[in-house]
XYZ file of C-alpha atoms in Angstrom:
348
model
C -22.565 77.490 40.495
C -21.706 74.143 38.456
C -22.717 75.702 35.134
C -19.680 78.020 35.231
C -16.923 76.758 32.671
C -14.040 77.026 35.122
C -13.132 73.547 36.769
C -12.403 75.374 39.973
C -14.428 78.197 41.260
C -13.250 80.894 43.740
C -15.389 83.124 45.840
C -15.004 85.271 48.947
C -18.150 86.004 51.114
C -17.498 87.803 54.476
C -14.537 86.267 56.196
C -14.710 83.021 54.167
C -13.047 81.908 51.026
C -14.891 79.165 48.983
C -13.089 76.751 46.724
C -15.443 74.600 44.692
C -14.227 71.806 42.415
C -16.394 72.084 39.505
C -16.571 69.056 37.162
C -19.744 67.444 38.317
C -20.210 65.165 35.154
C -16.814 63.741 35.968
C -17.538 63.623 39.860
C -15.184 66.687 40.113
C -12.068 64.411 39.194
C -8.910 66.192 39.281
C -6.995 67.506 36.380
C -3.433 68.976 36.599
C -4.821 72.465 35.965
C -7.387 72.022 38.851
C -4.385 71.261 41.154
C -2.685 74.397 39.924
C -5.758 76.499 40.442
C -6.263 75.162 43.889
C -2.804 75.804 44.907
C -2.822 79.321 43.559
C -6.049 79.930 45.515
C -4.508 78.910 48.683
C -1.424 81.124 48.039
C -3.784 84.079 47.388
C -5.931 83.623 50.463
C -3.126 82.941 52.804
C -1.838 86.484 52.136
C -5.308 88.101 52.312
C -6.078 89.330 55.801
C -9.810 89.637 55.001
C -9.910 85.868 54.588
C -10.183 84.027 57.898
C -11.351 80.533 56.660
C -10.950 78.467 53.655
C -13.799 76.106 52.506
C -13.499 73.264 50.207
C -16.595 71.808 48.522
C -17.568 69.950 45.258
C -20.105 71.147 42.687
C -23.149 68.863 42.022
C -24.996 66.341 44.187
C -22.842 63.508 43.815
C -19.702 64.163 45.726
C -16.610 66.296 46.577
C -14.158 64.473 44.325
C -13.729 60.889 42.738
C -9.988 61.314 42.751
C -7.522 62.114 39.812
C -8.648 61.913 36.278
C -6.644 58.703 35.874
C -6.864 58.360 31.976
C -3.616 60.484 32.176
C -2.055 57.716 34.220
C -3.415 54.996 31.534
C -1.880 56.873 28.735
C 1.473 57.483 30.186
C 1.746 53.957 31.438
C 1.089 52.747 27.897
C 3.230 55.250 26.200
C 6.446 54.597 28.552
C 6.716 58.441 28.768
C 5.821 59.166 32.385
C 6.679 62.804 32.606
C 3.045 64.250 32.616
C 1.901 61.759 35.347
C 4.961 62.470 37.432
C 4.447 66.187 37.063
C 0.861 65.770 38.167
C 1.958 63.784 41.103
C 4.525 66.133 42.265
C 2.082 69.004 42.347
C -0.689 66.980 43.990
C 1.566 65.722 46.926
C 3.031 69.206 47.470
C -0.572 70.418 47.628
C -1.525 67.628 50.055
C 1.310 68.759 52.345
C 0.381 72.411 52.062
C -3.110 71.520 53.085
C -1.943 69.668 56.136
C 0.064 72.840 57.302
C -2.242 75.518 55.970
C -2.016 78.393 58.453
C -5.734 79.287 58.279
C -8.681 77.062 59.111
C -9.335 74.700 56.243
C -12.962 73.324 56.125
C -13.346 70.239 53.792
C -16.913 69.435 53.168
C -16.674 65.663 52.391
C -20.357 65.234 51.241
C -20.978 62.302 48.868
C -18.205 60.361 46.958
C -14.608 61.285 48.329
C -12.086 58.964 46.886
C -8.357 59.001 46.043
C -7.087 62.407 45.321
C -10.348 63.702 46.798
C -9.158 62.324 50.162
C -5.817 64.047 49.602
C -7.636 67.329 49.367
C -9.861 67.056 52.317
C -8.528 64.504 54.960
C -5.428 66.529 55.642
C -7.602 69.589 56.417
C -8.092 70.893 59.962
C -11.856 70.631 59.809
C -13.252 67.623 57.966
C -17.194 67.261 57.647
C -18.917 64.124 56.553
C -22.741 63.568 56.000
C -25.056 60.767 55.552
C -24.237 60.707 51.880
C -20.442 60.425 52.338
C -18.558 57.469 50.781
C -14.991 57.853 51.570
C -12.369 55.367 50.055
C -8.891 54.740 48.683
C -9.780 52.086 45.993
C -6.306 52.261 44.203
C -5.794 48.490 44.554
C -8.611 47.837 42.271
C -6.759 49.546 39.402
C -3.279 48.295 39.972
C -2.129 51.208 42.283
C -1.221 51.782 45.842
C -3.137 54.348 48.204
C -1.253 57.609 47.916
C -1.965 61.403 48.451
C -0.820 60.654 52.072
C -3.358 57.765 52.373
C -0.725 55.312 53.715
C 0.108 57.728 56.487
C -3.582 58.204 57.449
C -4.288 54.478 57.296
C -1.283 53.564 59.508
C -2.607 56.099 62.203
C -6.099 54.535 62.192
C -7.036 52.450 65.196
C -5.841 48.904 65.220
C -5.757 47.397 61.750
C -8.758 49.324 60.277
C -6.451 51.123 57.874
C -5.094 47.929 56.500
C -8.541 46.619 55.967
C -9.539 49.674 54.040
C -6.329 49.815 52.120
C -6.230 46.193 50.950
C -9.919 45.708 50.128
C -10.422 49.442 48.813
C -13.912 49.577 50.240
C -15.725 52.842 50.947
C -16.893 53.802 54.451
C -19.675 56.059 55.615
C -19.616 59.040 58.139
C -19.301 57.058 61.353
C -16.461 54.769 60.050
C -14.654 57.584 58.354
C -14.464 59.417 61.832
C -13.516 56.286 63.677
C -10.576 55.800 61.210
C -9.403 59.400 61.559
C -10.422 60.555 57.985
C -13.111 62.986 59.317
C -13.993 64.897 62.356
C -17.611 66.050 62.403
C -20.977 64.571 61.167
C -23.325 67.251 59.688
C -26.705 66.161 57.945
C -26.527 67.340 54.273
C -29.706 69.271 54.838
C -27.793 71.684 57.259
C -24.876 72.227 54.834
C -26.454 75.306 53.080
C -26.907 77.182 56.348
C -23.535 76.137 57.645
C -21.667 77.225 54.601
C -23.460 80.778 54.868
C -22.605 80.975 58.656
C -18.921 80.238 57.847
C -18.865 83.734 56.011
C -19.331 85.390 59.530
C -18.632 82.990 62.455
C -15.575 81.321 63.523
C -15.472 77.810 61.758
C -15.293 75.826 65.046
C -18.330 77.624 66.461
C -20.306 77.340 63.159
C -19.635 73.672 62.773
C -20.437 72.896 66.387
C -23.873 74.295 65.933
C -24.799 71.776 63.313
C -22.802 68.782 64.540
C -25.025 65.757 65.072
C -24.394 62.057 66.134
C -23.627 60.001 63.041
C -25.812 57.107 62.044
C -24.005 53.859 63.228
C -21.180 52.567 61.227
C -20.052 48.866 60.834
C -16.402 48.930 61.621
C -16.592 49.176 65.283
C -18.399 45.888 65.508
C -15.960 44.157 63.152
C -12.833 45.278 65.002
C -12.297 41.849 66.612
C -11.771 39.948 63.385
C -10.193 42.955 61.521
C -7.550 43.470 64.120
C -6.888 39.590 64.483
C -6.795 38.965 60.713
C -4.757 41.908 59.420
C -2.205 41.580 62.057
C -0.762 38.659 59.991
C 2.688 39.337 58.586
C 1.890 38.456 54.876
C -1.227 39.158 52.693
C -1.582 35.367 52.099
C -1.853 34.781 55.780
C -4.403 37.653 56.210
C -6.515 36.106 53.564
C -6.334 32.669 55.190
C -7.293 34.116 58.501
C -10.220 36.031 56.975
C -11.488 32.865 55.537
C -11.043 30.976 58.640
C -13.084 33.170 60.896
C -16.360 32.021 59.378
C -17.644 35.473 59.538
C -19.556 36.482 56.396
C -18.130 39.998 56.192
C -14.604 38.591 56.692
C -14.934 36.255 53.762
C -16.271 38.987 51.763
C -13.004 41.005 52.512
C -11.016 38.135 51.534
C -12.879 37.644 48.170
C -12.302 41.418 47.668
C -8.512 41.280 48.254
C -8.180 38.411 45.933
C -10.032 40.234 43.271
C -7.596 43.246 43.377
C -4.304 43.356 41.633
C -1.979 40.959 43.552
C 0.854 43.101 42.770
C -0.699 46.275 44.044
C -2.058 44.480 47.067
C 1.340 43.214 48.266
C 2.966 46.724 47.489
C 0.216 48.381 49.490
C 0.884 45.874 52.355
C 4.464 46.807 52.412
C 3.884 50.476 51.921
C 1.671 50.384 55.144
C 4.408 48.637 57.113
C 6.939 51.144 56.083
C 4.651 54.226 56.404
C 3.938 53.134 60.047
C 7.704 53.721 60.908
C 8.041 57.196 59.228
C 7.767 60.394 61.155
C 5.734 62.790 58.976
C 3.201 63.067 56.292
C 5.837 64.375 53.979
C 8.087 61.155 54.414
C 5.049 59.175 53.512
C 4.429 61.286 50.484
C 7.961 60.795 49.208
C 7.645 57.061 49.768
C 4.182 57.095 47.915
C 5.883 58.998 45.046
C 8.543 56.248 44.585
C 5.801 53.650 44.553
C 3.401 55.225 42.174
C 6.278 55.967 39.692
C 7.230 52.384 39.840
C 3.688 51.451 39.351
C 3.654 53.325 36.050
C 5.944 50.648 34.573
C 3.703 47.792 35.496
C 1.284 45.865 33.514
C -1.474 46.025 35.984
C -1.898 49.900 36.111
C -3.053 50.498 32.521
C -4.971 47.129 32.638
C -6.727 48.187 35.745
C -7.721 51.516 34.472
C -8.799 49.874 31.290
C -11.164 47.454 32.973
C -12.679 49.835 35.381
C -12.687 53.242 33.588
C -12.224 52.905 29.761
C -13.820 49.496 28.576
C -15.748 49.115 31.904
C -15.780 45.385 31.519
C -14.675 44.956 35.252
C -12.630 42.059 34.259
C -8.978 43.012 34.585
C -6.291 40.301 33.611
C -3.686 40.897 36.443
C -0.170 39.771 35.901
C 0.847 37.996 38.018
C -2.535 36.663 38.387
C -2.208 35.387 42.062
C -0.576 36.634 45.250
C 1.783 33.507 45.119
C 3.223 34.929 41.718
C 4.406 38.052 43.462
C 7.944 37.624 44.865
C 9.655 39.788 47.487
C 11.862 41.245 44.732
C 8.880 42.355 42.797
C 7.621 44.248 45.824
C 11.049 45.745 46.638
C 11.173 47.157 43.318
C 8.419 49.752 44.246
C 10.661 51.351 46.932
C 13.899 51.785 44.866
C 15.398 55.221 45.310
C 14.821 57.676 42.397
C 17.989 59.849 42.807
C 17.639 63.165 41.454
C 13.883 62.418 40.563
C 13.007 62.097 44.294
C 10.079 64.265 45.467
C 12.113 65.448 48.486
C 9.207 66.743 50.587
C 10.486 64.913 53.726
């Protein structure tokens, strides 16, 4: 399947339509053409009475999707011409909303790595499957960005302050923790996926999935809820970090160190994004807000620098500006939420 040249594969078998992201060497990272192809497939299958279920999966053994092909954002941020990145984001966010409201069962197979834009294509679906290989994350703060594709909406609906923990650290979670946080629904061992995928062609998706659902291996977040909910309830990122260090818990200290290693500007913009998203009524309103925030990030130093360090030069040594949380003022954060006028996304 993955040898096919098309970056998105379409197939209909029985009552199921299968959409396969097909860039395995790039961990199925999303290009603009892939977004358009996915949207076109969903349009076609919505109007096809023979299609009862849509199934999203990734080619290769490593994961569903590692997110957007972010070199586009690096190039746009450096050039000062953001039209290509903004067009990508508009189509991506509209697709996220479409998936959330798709009228037919939408089954997302979140096997392996599922990050960033991959979360947007899967976690808004109606039936979300994880395996023992799943690693689900929104790691945007590590490249100078803020969680998007509806990530702020999902995180603010997670129990307690688990979503804040995931957003500010950018850590990846396994199957049990993804389900605990509301990012997935069912655990299916990876060895059972081929049979499940075949059965979806003939059976109702709920019935087919139920036959293969098992108890997920234990996660780690449930045991960490006490310090997570206490520390991340603080009003500022600085106080969150202080509380994390003060617990004396090794995992809490590691979380604090992670936050301090991320872009200070992105971390503070993320914290404020979550606070505001918690007060919004819909995914679409959150997507509108995220669009403003990401458009603002395109004009920052940290976005191209973070992508350079993580993706292009891979030296893993970004030089953030400002370099510390103390250097990011309230006005700096507020700029991320400035209205865009005629350029607003307008979903909500």
